[in-house]
Coordinates of C-alpha atoms in Angstrom, one line a residue:
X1 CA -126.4 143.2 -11.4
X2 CA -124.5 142.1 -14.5
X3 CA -125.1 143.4 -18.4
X4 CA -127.1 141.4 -19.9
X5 CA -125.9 141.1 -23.7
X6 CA -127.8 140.7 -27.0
X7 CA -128.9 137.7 -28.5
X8 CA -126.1 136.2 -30.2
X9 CA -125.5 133.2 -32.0
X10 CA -125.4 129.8 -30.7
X11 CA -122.7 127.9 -31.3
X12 CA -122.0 125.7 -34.9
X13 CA -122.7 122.1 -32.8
X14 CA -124.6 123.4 -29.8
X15 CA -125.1 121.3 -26.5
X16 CA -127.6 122.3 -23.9
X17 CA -126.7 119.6 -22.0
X18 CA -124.9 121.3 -19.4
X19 CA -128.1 123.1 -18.4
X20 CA -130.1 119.6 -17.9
X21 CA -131.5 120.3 -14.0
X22 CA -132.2 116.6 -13.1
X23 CA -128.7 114.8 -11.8
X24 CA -130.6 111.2 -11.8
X25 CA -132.5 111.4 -15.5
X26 CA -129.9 111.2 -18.1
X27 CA -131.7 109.2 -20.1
X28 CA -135.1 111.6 -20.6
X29 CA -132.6 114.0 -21.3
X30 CA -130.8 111.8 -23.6
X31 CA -134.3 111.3 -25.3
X32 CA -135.0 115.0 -25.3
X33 CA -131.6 116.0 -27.2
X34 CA -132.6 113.4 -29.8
X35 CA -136.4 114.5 -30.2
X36 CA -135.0 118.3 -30.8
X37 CA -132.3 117.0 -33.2
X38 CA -134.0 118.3 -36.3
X39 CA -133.9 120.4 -39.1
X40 CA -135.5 123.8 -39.3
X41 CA -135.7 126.9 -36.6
X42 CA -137.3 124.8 -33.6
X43 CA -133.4 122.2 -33.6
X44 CA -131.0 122.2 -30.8
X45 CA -130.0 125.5 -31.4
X46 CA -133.0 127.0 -30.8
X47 CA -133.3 125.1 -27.0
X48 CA -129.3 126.1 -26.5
X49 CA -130.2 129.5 -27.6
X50 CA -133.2 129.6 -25.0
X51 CA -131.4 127.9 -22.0
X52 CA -128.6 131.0 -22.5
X53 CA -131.0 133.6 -22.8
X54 CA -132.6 132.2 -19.4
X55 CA -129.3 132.6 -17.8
X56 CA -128.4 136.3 -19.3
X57 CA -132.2 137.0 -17.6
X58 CA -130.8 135.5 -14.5
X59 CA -127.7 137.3 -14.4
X60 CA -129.3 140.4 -15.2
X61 CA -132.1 140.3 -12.0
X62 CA -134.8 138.6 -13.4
X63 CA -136.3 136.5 -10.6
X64 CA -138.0 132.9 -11.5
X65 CA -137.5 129.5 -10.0
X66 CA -135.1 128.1 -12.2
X67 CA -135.7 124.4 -12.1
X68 CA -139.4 124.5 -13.7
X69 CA -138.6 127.1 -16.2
X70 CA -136.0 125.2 -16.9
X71 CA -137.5 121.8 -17.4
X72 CA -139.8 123.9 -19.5
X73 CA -137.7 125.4 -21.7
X74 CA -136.5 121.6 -22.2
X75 CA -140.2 120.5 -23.2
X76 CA -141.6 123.5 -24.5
X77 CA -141.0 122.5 -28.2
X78 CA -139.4 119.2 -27.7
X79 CA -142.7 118.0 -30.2
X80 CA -143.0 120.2 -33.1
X81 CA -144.3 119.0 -36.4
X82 CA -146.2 122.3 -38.0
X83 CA -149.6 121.1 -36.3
X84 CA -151.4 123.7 -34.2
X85 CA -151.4 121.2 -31.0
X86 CA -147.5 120.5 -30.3
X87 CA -147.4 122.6 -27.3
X88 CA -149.9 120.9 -25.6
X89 CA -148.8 117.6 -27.3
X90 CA -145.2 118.7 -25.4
X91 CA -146.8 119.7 -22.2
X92 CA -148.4 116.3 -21.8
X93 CA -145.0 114.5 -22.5
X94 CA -143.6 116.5 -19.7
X95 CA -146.3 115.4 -17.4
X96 CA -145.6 111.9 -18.0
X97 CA -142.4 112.0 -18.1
X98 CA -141.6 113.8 -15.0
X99 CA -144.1 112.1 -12.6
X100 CA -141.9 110.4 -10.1
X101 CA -138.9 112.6 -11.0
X102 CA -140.0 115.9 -9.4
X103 CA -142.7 116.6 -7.0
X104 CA -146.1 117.3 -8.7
X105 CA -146.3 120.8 -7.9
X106 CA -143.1 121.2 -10.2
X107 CA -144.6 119.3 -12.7
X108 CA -148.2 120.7 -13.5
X109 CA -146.0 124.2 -13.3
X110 CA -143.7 122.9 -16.0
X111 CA -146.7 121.4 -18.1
X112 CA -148.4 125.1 -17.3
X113 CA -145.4 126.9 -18.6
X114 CA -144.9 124.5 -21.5
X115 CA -148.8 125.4 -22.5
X116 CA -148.1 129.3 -22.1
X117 CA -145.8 129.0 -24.6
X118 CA -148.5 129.0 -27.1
X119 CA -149.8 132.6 -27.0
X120 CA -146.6 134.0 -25.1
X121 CA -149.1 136.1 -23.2
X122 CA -148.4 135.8 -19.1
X123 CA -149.9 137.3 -16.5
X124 CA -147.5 140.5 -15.3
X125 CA -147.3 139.0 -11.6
X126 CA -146.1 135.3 -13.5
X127 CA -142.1 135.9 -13.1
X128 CA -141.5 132.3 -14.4
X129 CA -143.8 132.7 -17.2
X130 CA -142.6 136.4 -18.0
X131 CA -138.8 134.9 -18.0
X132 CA -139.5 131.5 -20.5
X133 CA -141.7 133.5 -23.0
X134 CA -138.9 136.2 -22.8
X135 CA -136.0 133.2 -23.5
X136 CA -138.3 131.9 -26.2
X137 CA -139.0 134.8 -28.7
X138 CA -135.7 136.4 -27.8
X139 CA -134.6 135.6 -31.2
X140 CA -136.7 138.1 -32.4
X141 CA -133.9 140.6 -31.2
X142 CA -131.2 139.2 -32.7
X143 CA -128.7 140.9 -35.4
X144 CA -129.7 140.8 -39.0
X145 CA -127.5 137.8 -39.5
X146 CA -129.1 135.5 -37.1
X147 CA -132.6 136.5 -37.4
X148 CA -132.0 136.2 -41.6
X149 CA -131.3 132.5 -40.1
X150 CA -134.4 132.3 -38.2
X151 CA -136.6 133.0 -40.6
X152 CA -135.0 130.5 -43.5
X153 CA -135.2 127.9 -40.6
X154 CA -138.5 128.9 -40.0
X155 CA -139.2 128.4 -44.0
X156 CA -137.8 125.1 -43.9
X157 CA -140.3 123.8 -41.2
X158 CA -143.1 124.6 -43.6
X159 CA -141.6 123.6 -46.8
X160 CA -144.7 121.8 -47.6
X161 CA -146.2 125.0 -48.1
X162 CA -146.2 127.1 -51.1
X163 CA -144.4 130.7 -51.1
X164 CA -147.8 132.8 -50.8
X165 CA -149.2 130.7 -48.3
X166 CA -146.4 130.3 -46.3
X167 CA -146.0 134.3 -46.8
X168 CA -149.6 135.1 -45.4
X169 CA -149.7 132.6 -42.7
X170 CA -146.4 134.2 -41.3
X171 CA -147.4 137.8 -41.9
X172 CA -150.3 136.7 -39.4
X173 CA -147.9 135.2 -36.9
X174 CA -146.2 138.4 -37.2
X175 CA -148.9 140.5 -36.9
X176 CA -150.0 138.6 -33.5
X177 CA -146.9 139.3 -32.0
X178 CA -146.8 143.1 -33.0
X179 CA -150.0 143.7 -31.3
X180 CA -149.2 142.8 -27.9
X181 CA -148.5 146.1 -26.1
X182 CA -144.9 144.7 -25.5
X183 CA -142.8 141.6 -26.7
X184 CA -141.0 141.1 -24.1
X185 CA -142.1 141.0 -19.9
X186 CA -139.1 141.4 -17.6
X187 CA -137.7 144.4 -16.9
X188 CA -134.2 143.5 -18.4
X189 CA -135.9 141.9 -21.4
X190 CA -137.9 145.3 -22.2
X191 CA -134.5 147.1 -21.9
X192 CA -132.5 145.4 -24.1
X193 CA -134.7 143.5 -26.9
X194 CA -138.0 145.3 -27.1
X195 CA -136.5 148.1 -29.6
X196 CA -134.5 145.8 -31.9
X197 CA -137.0 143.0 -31.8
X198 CA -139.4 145.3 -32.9
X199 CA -137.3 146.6 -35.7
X200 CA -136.9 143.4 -37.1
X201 CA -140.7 142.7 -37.0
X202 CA -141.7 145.5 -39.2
X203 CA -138.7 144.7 -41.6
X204 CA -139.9 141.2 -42.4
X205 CA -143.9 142.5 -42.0
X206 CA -143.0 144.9 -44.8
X207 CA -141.2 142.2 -47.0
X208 CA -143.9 140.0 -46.3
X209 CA -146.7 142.5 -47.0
X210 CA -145.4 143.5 -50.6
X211 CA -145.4 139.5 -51.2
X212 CA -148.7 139.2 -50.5
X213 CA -150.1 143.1 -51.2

């Protein structure tokens, strides 16, 4: 079983094409790459940064079928605009989408997954929804300088906002994810992100908290 690593930084100009799963459907993934081509936390990065975790879960004995979590992790944020339905908004794209380009058990499994990203909350016996949640809030782990990162991209995405409403709403995301008994689901996730993931939760709670008292 290999060592699976911390997260790490994505590359400056990151590509996730060489982890697109469908050899005949260039152009939805040309049309993916451009709808994540955006600024703020949810940007190319954030899909490359995914896709790599996925394969550090992989290589470390995490067992999921690859090719829906993958297509997942391709649609699971490929809308965001701020409002409360993207992830179904995303899930719905990938059902269209894919219809005639997988079979449509692999589809409703992908829309399934893409949905589950909203709560991050599977089922213990769900490997493939344990391993894309895992990928996803990953960057929770991450060293000070990346997740500093995150959360300025993060800002950016709700720049509409001022700074104490933007401070409480993300004290409340925050505080969603600290109450779930754990963060992460597989066994190698647990291992190696859990502590540091939760480290850098209270750290920004506590920021966060003397913002808004």
């Amino acid at each position: 079983m290999g060592a699976m690593t911390p997260p790490q930084p994505a590359d400056d100009d990151p590509d996730p094409r060489a982890w697109w799963p469908l050899a005949d459907a260039d152009d939805l993934r040309d049309e993916l790459v451009a709808a994540w081509r955006r600024d703020g936390y949810h940007d190319l990065r954030h899909l490359t940064e995914v896709l790599r975790r996925l394969d550090e879960l992989d290589s470390a004995g995490a067992a999921f079928e690859r090719l829906p979590v993958l297509l997942a992790a391709w649609f699971h944020d490929a809308v965001y605009d701020g409002e409360r339905d993207a992830e179904e908004r995303s899930a719905c794209w990938a059902e269209r989408a894919l219809d005639g380009l997988v079979d449509l058990a692999t589809v409703d499994e992908v829309a399934r997954l893409v949905r589950l990203t909203e709560t991050h909350r599977p089922d213990p016996d769900d490997a493939e929804g344990c391993a894309l949640s895992d990928a996803d809030l990953a960057i929770l782990a991450s060293d000070p300088v990346r997740y500093a990162e995150y959360v300025a991209a993060v800002r950016r995405e709700y720049a509409h906002l001022d700074d104490d409403t933007f401070a409480a709403g993300r004290a409340e995301v925050l505080h969603h994810l600290a109450a779930k008994p754990t963060l992460f689901h597989t066994a190698p996730a647990r291992r190696r992100w859990e502590e540091p993931a939760r480290a850098n939760l209270r750290a920004e709670l506590d920021r966060l908290m003397a913002r808004v008292g």
